[in-house]
C-alpha cells in the first residue's frame, strides 16, 4: 500500500508544486522603463566630467556613468508610483556618488575614489534636473 501511494501521489505532488512555482507572478524589477535613458544621461555626463577633470579614459568613464545612471533609476523605482515623479535630489546625488565610487573601485580606478564620487554626484544631479516630474 505504501509503494502504491508513493508511485501515484509523489509525481502528481511534484507536478503541482512545479506548476505553482512557475505560474506565480514575480514582482517586477525596481528599475522603470526609462532605465536606458538614465544610463545614457549618466554615460554622457560622466564622460564630460572626466574630460573636465582630466581623469580616466572615455570608455571607462562612460561605463561608470552608465552604471551610475541605471542605479539612480533603480533607486527611484523602489518608490511607489505616486512618488516616482517627485524625485529626491539628495537621494539621486547620494546614490550616484556611492555607485560611482564603488564602480570605480571595481573597474580598477580606485586611486581616485573622491573624484569618482564627485563624478557620480554630478550624474545623479543631472539626471534629477532632466527627469524630475516626468
CSV table of N, CA, C and O in Angstrom, one decimal:
chain,number,residue,atom,x,y,z
A,1,UNK,N,0.8,-1.2,0.0
A,1,UNK,CA,0.0,0.0,0.0
A,1,UNK,C,0.9,1.3,0.0
A,1,UNK,O,0.6,2.2,-0.7
A,2,UNK,N,1.9,1.2,0.8
A,2,UNK,CA,2.8,2.4,0.9
A,2,UNK,C,3.5,2.7,-0.5
A,2,UNK,O,3.6,3.8,-0.9
A,3,UNK,N,3.9,1.7,-1.2
A,3,UNK,CA,4.6,1.9,-2.5
A,3,UNK,C,3.6,2.4,-3.5
A,3,UNK,O,3.9,3.2,-4.4
A,4,UNK,N,2.3,2.0,-3.5
A,4,UNK,CA,1.3,2.4,-4.4
A,4,UNK,C,1.0,3.9,-4.2
A,4,UNK,O,0.9,4.7,-5.1
A,5,UNK,N,1.0,4.4,-2.9
A,5,UNK,CA,0.8,5.8,-2.6
A,5,UNK,C,1.9,6.6,-3.1
A,5,UNK,O,1.8,7.7,-3.7
A,6,UNK,N,3.1,6.1,-2.9
A,6,UNK,CA,4.3,6.8,-3.4
A,6,UNK,C,4.4,7.0,-4.9
A,6,UNK,O,4.7,8.0,-5.4
A,7,UNK,N,4.0,6.0,-5.6
A,7,UNK,CA,4.0,6.0,-7.0
A,7,UNK,C,3.0,6.9,-7.6
A,7,UNK,O,3.1,7.4,-8.7
A,8,UNK,N,1.8,7.0,-7.0
A,8,UNK,CA,0.7,7.8,-7.6
A,8,UNK,C,0.7,9.2,-7.0
A,8,UNK,O,0.4,10.1,-7.7
A,9,UNK,N,1.0,9.4,-5.8
A,9,UNK,CA,0.9,10.6,-5.1
A,9,UNK,C,2.1,11.5,-5.4
A,9,UNK,O,2.0,12.7,-5.7
A,10,UNK,N,3.3,11.0,-5.3
A,10,UNK,CA,4.5,11.9,-5.4
A,10,UNK,C,4.7,12.5,-6.8
A,10,UNK,O,4.9,13.7,-6.9
A,11,UNK,N,4.4,11.8,-7.9
A,11,UNK,CA,4.6,12.5,-9.2
A,11,UNK,C,3.6,13.6,-9.4
A,11,UNK,O,3.9,14.7,-9.9
A,12,UNK,N,2.3,13.4,-8.9
A,12,UNK,CA,1.3,14.5,-9.1
A,12,UNK,C,1.6,15.6,-8.1
A,12,UNK,O,1.4,16.8,-8.5
A,13,UNK,N,2.1,15.3,-6.9
A,13,UNK,CA,2.5,16.4,-6.0
A,13,UNK,C,3.7,17.2,-6.6
A,13,UNK,O,3.7,18.5,-6.5
A,14,UNK,N,4.6,16.6,-7.2
A,14,UNK,CA,5.8,17.3,-7.7
A,14,UNK,C,5.3,18.1,-8.9
A,14,UNK,O,5.8,19.3,-9.1
A,15,UNK,N,4.4,17.6,-9.7
A,15,UNK,CA,3.9,18.4,-10.9
A,15,UNK,C,3.1,19.6,-10.4
A,15,UNK,O,3.3,20.7,-11.0
A,16,UNK,N,2.3,19.4,-9.4
A,16,UNK,CA,1.5,20.5,-8.9
A,16,UNK,C,2.4,21.6,-8.3
A,16,UNK,O,2.2,22.8,-8.5
A,17,UNK,N,3.4,21.2,-7.5
A,17,UNK,CA,4.3,22.2,-6.9
A,17,UNK,C,5.1,22.9,-8.0
A,17,UNK,O,5.4,24.1,-7.9
A,18,UNK,N,5.6,22.2,-9.0
A,18,UNK,CA,6.3,22.8,-10.1
A,18,UNK,C,5.5,23.8,-10.9
A,18,UNK,O,5.9,25.0,-11.2
A,19,UNK,N,4.2,23.5,-11.1
A,19,UNK,CA,3.3,24.4,-11.8
A,19,UNK,C,3.0,25.6,-11.0
A,19,UNK,O,2.9,26.7,-11.4
A,20,UNK,N,2.9,25.4,-9.7
A,20,UNK,CA,2.6,26.5,-8.8
A,20,UNK,C,3.7,27.5,-8.7
A,20,UNK,O,3.5,28.7,-8.6
A,21,UNK,N,4.9,27.0,-8.7
A,21,UNK,CA,6.1,27.9,-8.6
A,21,UNK,C,6.3,28.6,-9.9
A,21,UNK,O,6.6,29.8,-9.9
A,22,UNK,N,6.1,28.0,-11.0
A,22,UNK,CA,6.3,28.7,-12.3
A,22,UNK,C,5.2,29.6,-12.7
A,22,UNK,O,5.4,30.6,-13.4
A,23,UNK,N,4.0,29.4,-12.2
A,23,UNK,CA,2.9,30.3,-12.6
A,23,UNK,C,2.7,31.4,-11.6
A,23,UNK,O,1.9,32.3,-11.9
A,24,UNK,N,3.4,31.5,-10.5
A,24,UNK,CA,3.2,32.6,-9.6
A,24,UNK,C,3.9,33.8,-10.2
A,24,UNK,O,5.1,33.7,-10.6
A,25,UNK,N,3.2,34.9,-10.3
A,25,UNK,CA,3.8,36.1,-11.0
A,25,UNK,C,4.9,36.6,-10.1
A,25,UNK,O,4.8,36.7,-8.8
A,26,UNK,N,6.0,37.0,-10.7
A,26,UNK,CA,7.1,37.6,-9.9
A,26,UNK,C,7.0,39.1,-9.9
A,26,UNK,O,6.3,39.7,-10.7
A,27,UNK,N,7.5,39.7,-8.8
A,27,UNK,CA,7.5,41.1,-8.7
A,27,UNK,C,8.4,41.7,-9.7
A,27,UNK,O,9.5,41.3,-10.0
A,28,UNK,N,7.9,42.8,-10.4
A,28,UNK,CA,8.8,43.4,-11.5
A,28,UNK,C,10.0,44.0,-10.9
A,28,UNK,O,10.0,44.4,-9.7
A,29,UNK,N,11.0,44.2,-11.7
A,29,UNK,CA,12.3,44.8,-11.2
A,29,UNK,C,12.0,46.3,-10.8
A,29,UNK,O,11.0,46.9,-11.2
A,30,UNK,N,12.9,46.8,-10.0
A,30,UNK,CA,12.7,48.1,-9.4
A,30,UNK,C,12.9,49.2,-10.5
A,30,UNK,O,12.3,50.2,-10.4
A,31,UNK,N,13.8,49.0,-11.5
A,31,UNK,CA,14.0,50.0,-12.5
A,31,UNK,C,12.8,50.1,-13.4
A,31,UNK,O,12.1,49.2,-13.7
A,32,UNK,N,12.5,51.3,-13.8
A,32,UNK,CA,11.3,51.5,-14.7
A,32,UNK,C,11.7,51.5,-16.1
A,32,UNK,O,12.8,51.1,-16.5
A,33,UNK,N,10.8,51.9,-17.0
A,33,UNK,CA,11.1,51.8,-18.5
A,33,UNK,C,12.0,52.8,-19.0
A,33,UNK,O,12.4,52.8,-20.1
A,34,UNK,N,12.4,53.7,-18.2
A,34,UNK,CA,13.4,54.8,-18.6
A,34,UNK,C,14.8,54.5,-18.1
A,34,UNK,O,15.6,55.4,-18.1
A,35,UNK,N,15.1,53.3,-17.8
A,35,UNK,CA,16.5,53.0,-17.4
A,35,UNK,C,17.5,53.2,-18.4
A,35,UNK,O,18.6,53.7,-18.1
A,36,UNK,N,17.2,53.0,-19.7
A,36,UNK,CA,18.2,53.2,-20.7
A,36,UNK,C,18.4,54.7,-20.9
A,36,UNK,O,19.6,55.2,-21.2
A,37,UNK,N,17.4,55.5,-20.8
A,37,UNK,CA,17.6,57.0,-20.8
A,37,UNK,C,18.5,57.5,-19.7
A,37,UNK,O,19.4,58.2,-20.0
A,38,UNK,N,18.3,57.0,-18.5
A,38,UNK,CA,19.1,57.4,-17.4
A,38,UNK,C,20.5,56.9,-17.5
A,38,UNK,O,21.5,57.6,-17.2
A,39,UNK,N,20.7,55.7,-18.0
A,39,UNK,CA,22.0,55.2,-18.3
A,39,UNK,C,22.8,56.0,-19.3
A,39,UNK,O,24.0,56.3,-19.2
A,40,UNK,N,22.1,56.4,-20.3
A,40,UNK,CA,22.7,57.3,-21.4
A,40,UNK,C,23.0,58.6,-20.8
A,40,UNK,O,24.1,59.2,-21.1
A,41,UNK,N,22.1,59.2,-20.0
A,41,UNK,CA,22.4,60.5,-19.4
A,41,UNK,C,23.7,60.4,-18.5
A,41,UNK,O,24.6,61.2,-18.5
A,42,UNK,N,23.7,59.3,-17.8
A,42,UNK,CA,24.9,59.1,-16.9
A,42,UNK,C,26.2,58.9,-17.6
A,42,UNK,O,27.2,59.4,-17.2
A,43,UNK,N,26.1,58.1,-18.7
A,43,UNK,CA,27.3,57.9,-19.5
A,43,UNK,C,27.9,59.2,-20.1
A,43,UNK,O,29.1,59.5,-20.0
A,44,UNK,N,27.0,60.0,-20.7
A,44,UNK,CA,27.4,61.3,-21.3
A,44,UNK,C,27.9,62.3,-20.2
A,44,UNK,O,29.0,62.9,-20.4
A,45,UNK,N,27.2,62.3,-19.1
A,45,UNK,CA,27.6,63.2,-18.0
A,45,UNK,C,29.0,62.8,-17.5
A,45,UNK,O,29.9,63.7,-17.2
A,46,UNK,N,29.2,61.6,-17.3
A,46,UNK,CA,30.5,61.1,-16.7
A,46,UNK,C,31.6,61.3,-17.7
A,46,UNK,O,32.7,61.6,-17.3
A,47,UNK,N,31.4,61.2,-19.0
A,47,UNK,CA,32.4,61.4,-20.0
A,47,UNK,C,32.8,62.9,-19.9
A,47,UNK,O,34.0,63.2,-19.9
A,48,UNK,N,31.8,63.8,-19.8
A,48,UNK,CA,32.1,65.2,-19.7
A,48,UNK,C,32.9,65.6,-18.5
A,48,UNK,O,33.9,66.3,-18.5
A,49,UNK,N,32.4,65.1,-17.3
A,49,UNK,CA,33.1,65.4,-16.1
A,49,UNK,C,34.5,64.8,-16.0
A,49,UNK,O,35.4,65.4,-15.5
A,50,UNK,N,34.7,63.6,-16.6
A,50,UNK,CA,36.0,63.0,-16.7
A,50,UNK,C,36.9,63.9,-17.6
A,50,UNK,O,38.1,64.0,-17.3
A,51,UNK,N,36.4,64.4,-18.7
A,51,UNK,CA,37.2,65.2,-19.6
A,51,UNK,C,37.5,66.6,-18.9
A,51,UNK,O,38.7,67.1,-19.0
A,52,UNK,N,36.6,67.1,-18.1
A,52,UNK,CA,36.9,68.4,-17.5
A,52,UNK,C,37.9,68.2,-16.4
A,52,UNK,O,38.8,69.0,-16.2
A,53,UNK,N,37.9,67.1,-15.7
A,53,UNK,CA,38.8,66.8,-14.6
A,53,UNK,C,40.1,66.2,-15.2
A,53,UNK,O,41.1,66.2,-14.5
A,54,UNK,N,40.1,65.8,-16.4
A,54,UNK,CA,41.3,65.2,-17.0
A,54,UNK,C,41.6,63.8,-16.4
A,54,UNK,O,42.8,63.4,-16.4
A,55,UNK,N,40.6,63.1,-16.0
A,55,UNK,CA,40.8,61.7,-15.3
A,55,UNK,C,40.1,60.6,-16.1
A,55,UNK,O,39.0,60.8,-16.6
A,56,UNK,N,40.8,59.5,-16.2
A,56,UNK,CA,40.2,58.3,-16.9
A,56,UNK,C,40.1,58.4,-18.4
A,56,UNK,O,40.2,59.5,-18.9
A,57,UNK,N,39.8,57.3,-19.0
A,57,UNK,CA,39.6,57.3,-20.4
A,57,UNK,C,38.1,57.4,-20.7
A,57,UNK,O,37.2,57.2,-19.8
A,58,UNK,N,37.7,57.7,-21.9
A,58,UNK,CA,36.3,57.9,-22.3
A,58,UNK,C,35.5,56.6,-22.0
A,58,UNK,O,34.4,56.7,-21.5
A,59,UNK,N,36.0,55.5,-22.4
A,59,UNK,CA,35.2,54.2,-22.3
A,59,UNK,C,35.0,53.9,-20.8
A,59,UNK,O,33.8,53.6,-20.4
A,60,UNK,N,36.0,54.0,-20.0
A,60,UNK,CA,35.8,53.7,-18.6
A,60,UNK,C,34.9,54.7,-17.9
A,60,UNK,O,34.0,54.3,-17.1
A,61,UNK,N,35.0,56.0,-18.3
A,61,UNK,CA,34.0,57.0,-17.7
A,61,UNK,C,32.6,56.7,-18.2
A,61,UNK,O,31.7,56.9,-17.4
A,62,UNK,N,32.4,56.3,-19.4
A,62,UNK,CA,31.1,56.0,-20.0
A,62,UNK,C,30.5,54.8,-19.3
A,62,UNK,O,29.3,54.9,-18.9
A,63,UNK,N,31.3,53.8,-19.0
A,63,UNK,CA,30.7,52.6,-18.3
A,63,UNK,C,30.4,53.0,-16.9
A,63,UNK,O,29.3,52.6,-16.4
A,64,UNK,N,31.2,53.7,-16.2
A,64,UNK,CA,30.9,54.1,-14.8
A,64,UNK,C,29.7,55.0,-14.8
A,64,UNK,O,28.9,54.8,-13.9
A,65,UNK,N,29.6,55.9,-15.7
A,65,UNK,CA,28.4,56.8,-15.8
A,65,UNK,C,27.1,56.0,-16.1
A,65,UNK,O,26.0,56.3,-15.5
A,66,UNK,N,27.2,55.1,-17.0
A,66,UNK,CA,26.0,54.3,-17.4
A,66,UNK,C,25.5,53.4,-16.2
A,66,UNK,O,24.3,53.4,-15.9
A,67,UNK,N,26.4,52.8,-15.5
A,67,UNK,CA,26.1,52.0,-14.3
A,67,UNK,C,25.5,52.9,-13.2
A,67,UNK,O,24.5,52.6,-12.6
A,68,UNK,N,26.1,54.1,-13.1
A,68,UNK,CA,25.5,55.1,-12.1
A,68,UNK,C,24.1,55.5,-12.5
A,68,UNK,O,23.3,55.6,-11.6
A,69,UNK,N,23.9,55.9,-13.7
A,69,UNK,CA,22.6,56.3,-14.2
A,69,UNK,C,21.5,55.2,-14.0
A,69,UNK,O,20.4,55.5,-13.5
A,70,UNK,N,21.9,53.9,-14.2
A,70,UNK,CA,21.0,52.8,-14.0
A,70,UNK,C,20.7,52.7,-12.5
A,70,UNK,O,19.5,52.4,-12.1
A,71,UNK,N,21.7,52.9,-11.7
A,71,UNK,CA,21.5,52.7,-10.2
A,71,UNK,C,20.6,53.8,-9.7
A,71,UNK,O,19.7,53.6,-8.9
A,72,UNK,N,20.7,55.1,-10.2
A,72,UNK,CA,19.9,56.2,-9.8
A,72,UNK,C,18.4,55.9,-10.2
A,72,UNK,O,17.5,56.1,-9.5
A,73,UNK,N,18.3,55.3,-11.4
A,73,UNK,CA,16.9,54.9,-11.9
A,73,UNK,C,16.3,53.9,-11.0
A,73,UNK,O,15.2,53.9,-10.6
A,74,UNK,N,17.1,52.9,-10.7
A,74,UNK,CA,16.7,51.8,-9.8
A,74,UNK,C,16.3,52.2,-8.4
A,74,UNK,O,15.3,51.7,-7.9
A,75,UNK,N,17.0,53.2,-7.9
A,75,UNK,CA,16.7,53.7,-6.6
A,75,UNK,C,15.4,54.4,-6.6
A,75,UNK,O,14.6,54.3,-5.6
A,76,UNK,N,15.1,55.1,-7.7
A,76,UNK,CA,13.8,55.8,-7.8
A,76,UNK,C,12.7,54.8,-8.1
A,76,UNK,O,11.5,55.1,-7.8
A,77,UNK,N,13.0,53.7,-8.7
A,77,UNK,CA,12.0,52.6,-8.9
A,77,UNK,C,11.5,52.0,-7.7
A,77,UNK,O,10.4,51.4,-7.7
A,78,UNK,N,12.2,52.1,-6.6
A,78,UNK,CA,11.8,51.5,-5.3
A,78,UNK,C,10.7,52.3,-4.7
A,78,UNK,O,10.0,51.8,-3.8
A,79,UNK,N,10.5,53.5,-5.1
A,79,UNK,CA,9.5,54.4,-4.6
A,79,UNK,C,8.1,54.0,-5.1
A,79,UNK,O,8.1,53.4,-6.2
A,80,UNK,N,7.0,54.3,-4.5
A,80,UNK,CA,5.7,54.0,-5.0
A,80,UNK,C,5.5,54.9,-6.2
A,80,UNK,O,6.1,55.9,-6.5
A,81,UNK,N,4.5,54.5,-7.0
A,81,UNK,CA,4.2,55.2,-8.3
A,81,UNK,C,3.9,56.7,-8.1
A,81,UNK,O,4.3,57.5,-9.0
A,82,UNK,N,3.3,57.1,-7.1
A,82,UNK,CA,3.0,58.5,-6.8
A,82,UNK,C,4.3,59.3,-6.6
A,82,UNK,O,4.4,60.4,-7.1
A,83,UNK,N,5.2,58.7,-5.9
A,83,UNK,CA,6.4,59.5,-5.5
A,83,UNK,C,7.5,59.3,-6.6
A,83,UNK,O,8.5,60.0,-6.4
A,84,UNK,N,7.4,58.5,-7.6
A,84,UNK,CA,8.4,58.4,-8.6
A,84,UNK,C,8.5,59.7,-9.4
A,84,UNK,O,9.6,60.0,-9.9
A,85,UNK,N,7.4,60.4,-9.5
A,85,UNK,CA,7.5,61.7,-10.3
A,85,UNK,C,8.2,62.8,-9.5
A,85,UNK,O,8.7,63.7,-10.1
A,86,UNK,N,8.2,62.7,-8.2
A,86,UNK,CA,8.8,63.7,-7.4
A,86,UNK,C,10.1,63.1,-6.8
A,86,UNK,O,10.1,62.7,-5.6
A,87,UNK,N,11.1,63.1,-7.6
A,87,UNK,CA,12.4,62.5,-7.2
A,87,UNK,C,13.0,63.4,-6.1
A,87,UNK,O,12.8,64.6,-6.0
A,88,UNK,N,13.8,62.7,-5.3
A,88,UNK,CA,14.6,63.4,-4.2
A,88,UNK,C,16.0,63.7,-4.8
A,88,UNK,O,16.7,62.8,-5.2
A,89,UNK,N,16.4,65.0,-4.7
A,89,UNK,CA,17.7,65.4,-5.2
A,89,UNK,C,18.8,64.8,-4.3
A,89,UNK,O,19.9,64.3,-4.8
A,90,UNK,N,18.5,64.7,-3.0
A,90,UNK,CA,19.5,64.1,-2.1
A,90,UNK,C,19.7,62.6,-2.4
A,90,UNK,O,20.8,62.1,-2.4
A,91,UNK,N,18.6,61.9,-2.7
A,91,UNK,CA,18.7,60.5,-3.0
A,91,UNK,C,19.4,60.3,-4.3
A,91,UNK,O,20.3,59.5,-4.4
A,92,UNK,N,19.1,61.1,-5.3
A,92,UNK,CA,19.8,61.0,-6.6
A,92,UNK,C,21.3,61.2,-6.6
A,92,UNK,O,22.1,60.4,-7.1
A,93,UNK,N,21.6,62.3,-5.9
A,93,UNK,CA,23.1,62.6,-5.8
A,93,UNK,C,23.8,61.6,-4.9
A,93,UNK,O,24.9,61.2,-5.2
A,94,UNK,N,23.2,61.2,-3.8
A,94,UNK,CA,23.8,60.2,-2.9
A,94,UNK,C,24.0,58.8,-3.6
A,94,UNK,O,25.1,58.2,-3.5
A,95,UNK,N,23.0,58.4,-4.3
A,95,UNK,CA,23.1,57.1,-5.0
A,95,UNK,C,24.1,57.2,-6.1
A,95,UNK,O,24.9,56.3,-6.3
A,96,UNK,N,24.1,58.3,-6.8
A,96,UNK,CA,25.1,58.5,-7.8
A,96,UNK,C,26.5,58.5,-7.3
A,96,UNK,O,27.4,57.8,-7.9
A,97,UNK,N,26.8,59.2,-6.2
A,97,UNK,CA,28.1,59.3,-5.7
A,97,UNK,C,28.6,57.9,-5.2
A,97,UNK,O,29.7,57.5,-5.5
A,98,UNK,N,27.7,57.2,-4.4
A,98,UNK,CA,28.1,55.9,-3.9
A,98,UNK,C,28.3,54.9,-5.0
A,98,UNK,O,29.3,54.1,-5.0
A,99,UNK,N,27.5,54.8,-6.0
A,99,UNK,CA,27.6,53.9,-7.1
A,99,UNK,C,28.8,54.1,-7.9
A,99,UNK,O,29.5,53.2,-8.2
A,100,UNK,N,29.1,55.4,-8.2
A,100,UNK,CA,30.3,55.7,-9.0
A,100,UNK,C,31.6,55.3,-8.2
A,100,UNK,O,32.5,54.9,-8.8
A,101,UNK,N,31.6,55.6,-6.9
A,101,UNK,CA,32.8,55.2,-6.1
A,101,UNK,C,33.0,53.7,-6.1
A,101,UNK,O,34.2,53.3,-6.3
A,102,UNK,N,32.0,53.0,-5.9
A,102,UNK,CA,32.1,51.5,-5.9
A,102,UNK,C,32.4,51.0,-7.3
A,102,UNK,O,33.3,50.1,-7.5
A,103,UNK,N,31.8,51.5,-8.3
A,103,UNK,CA,32.1,51.1,-9.7
A,103,UNK,C,33.5,51.4,-10.1
A,103,UNK,O,34.2,50.6,-10.8
A,104,UNK,N,34.0,52.6,-9.7
A,104,UNK,CA,35.4,52.9,-9.9
A,104,UNK,C,36.4,51.9,-9.3
A,104,UNK,O,37.4,51.6,-9.8
A,105,UNK,N,36.0,51.5,-8.1
A,105,UNK,CA,36.9,50.5,-7.4
A,105,UNK,C,36.9,49.2,-8.1
A,105,UNK,O,37.9,48.5,-8.2
A,106,UNK,N,35.7,48.8,-8.6
A,106,UNK,CA,35.6,47.5,-9.3
A,106,UNK,C,36.3,47.6,-10.6
A,106,UNK,O,37.0,46.6,-11.0
A,107,UNK,N,36.2,48.7,-11.4
A,107,UNK,CA,36.8,48.8,-12.7
A,107,UNK,C,38.3,49.1,-12.6
A,107,UNK,O,39.0,49.2,-13.7
A,108,UNK,N,38.9,49.3,-11.4
A,108,UNK,CA,40.3,49.5,-11.3
A,108,UNK,C,40.7,50.9,-11.2
A,108,UNK,O,41.9,51.3,-11.3
A,109,UNK,N,39.8,51.8,-11.0
A,109,UNK,CA,40.1,53.2,-10.9
A,109,UNK,C,39.9,53.7,-9.4
A,109,UNK,O,39.3,54.6,-9.1
A,110,UNK,N,40.5,52.9,-8.5
A,110,UNK,CA,40.3,53.1,-7.1
A,110,UNK,C,41.2,54.1,-6.5
A,110,UNK,O,41.1,54.5,-5.3
A,111,UNK,N,42.2,54.6,-7.3
A,111,UNK,CA,43.1,55.6,-6.8
A,111,UNK,C,42.4,57.0,-6.6
A,111,UNK,O,42.9,57.8,-5.9
A,112,UNK,N,41.3,57.2,-7.3
A,112,UNK,CA,40.6,58.5,-7.2
A,112,UNK,C,39.2,58.3,-6.8
A,112,UNK,O,38.2,58.7,-7.5
A,113,UNK,N,39.0,57.8,-5.6
A,113,UNK,CA,37.7,57.5,-5.1
A,113,UNK,C,36.8,58.7,-4.9
A,113,UNK,O,35.7,58.8,-5.2
A,114,UNK,N,37.4,59.8,-4.3
A,114,UNK,CA,36.7,61.0,-4.1
A,114,UNK,C,36.3,61.6,-5.5
A,114,UNK,O,35.2,62.1,-5.6
A,115,UNK,N,37.2,61.6,-6.5
A,115,UNK,CA,36.8,62.1,-7.8
A,115,UNK,C,35.7,61.2,-8.4
A,115,UNK,O,34.8,61.8,-9.1
A,116,UNK,N,35.8,59.9,-8.2
A,116,UNK,CA,34.7,59.1,-8.7
A,116,UNK,C,33.3,59.4,-8.1
A,116,UNK,O,32.3,59.5,-8.7
A,117,UNK,N,33.4,59.7,-6.8
A,117,UNK,CA,32.2,60.1,-6.1
A,117,UNK,C,31.6,61.4,-6.6
A,117,UNK,O,30.4,61.6,-6.7
A,118,UNK,N,32.5,62.4,-6.9
A,118,UNK,CA,32.1,63.7,-7.4
A,118,UNK,C,31.5,63.5,-8.8
A,118,UNK,O,30.4,64.1,-9.1
A,119,UNK,N,32.1,62.7,-9.6
A,119,UNK,CA,31.5,62.4,-10.9
A,119,UNK,C,30.1,61.8,-10.8
A,119,UNK,O,29.2,62.1,-11.5
A,120,UNK,N,30.0,60.8,-9.9
A,120,UNK,CA,28.7,60.2,-9.7
A,120,UNK,C,27.6,61.1,-9.1
A,120,UNK,O,26.5,61.1,-9.5
A,121,UNK,N,28.1,62.0,-8.2
A,121,UNK,CA,27.1,63.0,-7.7
A,121,UNK,C,26.6,63.9,-8.8
A,121,UNK,O,25.5,64.3,-8.9
A,122,UNK,N,27.6,64.3,-9.8
A,122,UNK,CA,27.2,65.1,-10.9
A,122,UNK,C,26.2,64.3,-11.8
A,122,UNK,O,25.2,64.9,-12.3
A,123,UNK,N,26.4,63.0,-12.0
A,123,UNK,CA,25.5,62.2,-12.8
A,123,UNK,C,24.1,62.2,-12.1
A,123,UNK,O,23.1,62.4,-12.8
A,124,UNK,N,24.0,62.0,-10.8
A,124,UNK,CA,22.8,62.0,-10.1
A,124,UNK,C,22.1,63.3,-10.2
A,124,UNK,O,20.8,63.4,-10.3
A,125,UNK,N,22.8,64.4,-10.1
A,125,UNK,CA,22.2,65.8,-10.2
A,125,UNK,C,21.7,66.1,-11.5
A,125,UNK,O,20.6,66.6,-11.7
A,126,UNK,N,22.4,65.7,-12.6
A,126,UNK,CA,21.9,65.9,-13.9
A,126,UNK,C,20.7,65.1,-14.2
A,126,UNK,O,19.7,65.6,-14.8
A,127,UNK,N,20.7,63.8,-13.8
A,127,UNK,CA,19.5,63.0,-14.0
A,127,UNK,C,18.3,63.6,-13.3
A,127,UNK,O,17.2,63.7,-13.8
A,128,UNK,N,18.6,64.1,-12.1
A,128,UNK,CA,17.5,64.7,-11.3
A,128,UNK,C,16.9,66.0,-12.1
A,128,UNK,O,15.7,66.1,-12.2
A,129,UNK,N,17.8,66.8,-12.6
A,129,UNK,CA,17.4,68.0,-13.3
A,129,UNK,C,16.6,67.7,-14.5
A,129,UNK,O,15.7,68.4,-14.8
A,130,UNK,N,17.1,66.7,-15.3
A,130,UNK,CA,16.5,66.4,-16.6
A,130,UNK,C,15.2,65.6,-16.5
A,130,UNK,O,14.3,65.6,-17.4
A,131,UNK,N,15.0,64.8,-15.4
A,131,UNK,CA,13.9,63.9,-15.3
A,131,UNK,C,12.9,64.1,-14.2
A,131,UNK,O,11.9,63.4,-14.1
A,132,UNK,N,13.1,65.1,-13.3
A,132,UNK,CA,12.2,65.3,-12.2
A,132,UNK,C,10.9,65.8,-12.7
A,132,UNK,O,10.8,66.7,-13.5
A,133,UNK,N,9.8,65.1,-12.3
A,133,UNK,CA,8.5,65.5,-12.6
A,133,UNK,C,8.0,64.8,-13.9
A,133,UNK,O,6.9,65.0,-14.4
A,134,UNK,N,8.8,64.0,-14.6
A,134,UNK,CA,8.4,63.3,-15.8
A,134,UNK,C,8.0,61.9,-15.5
A,134,UNK,O,8.4,61.3,-14.7
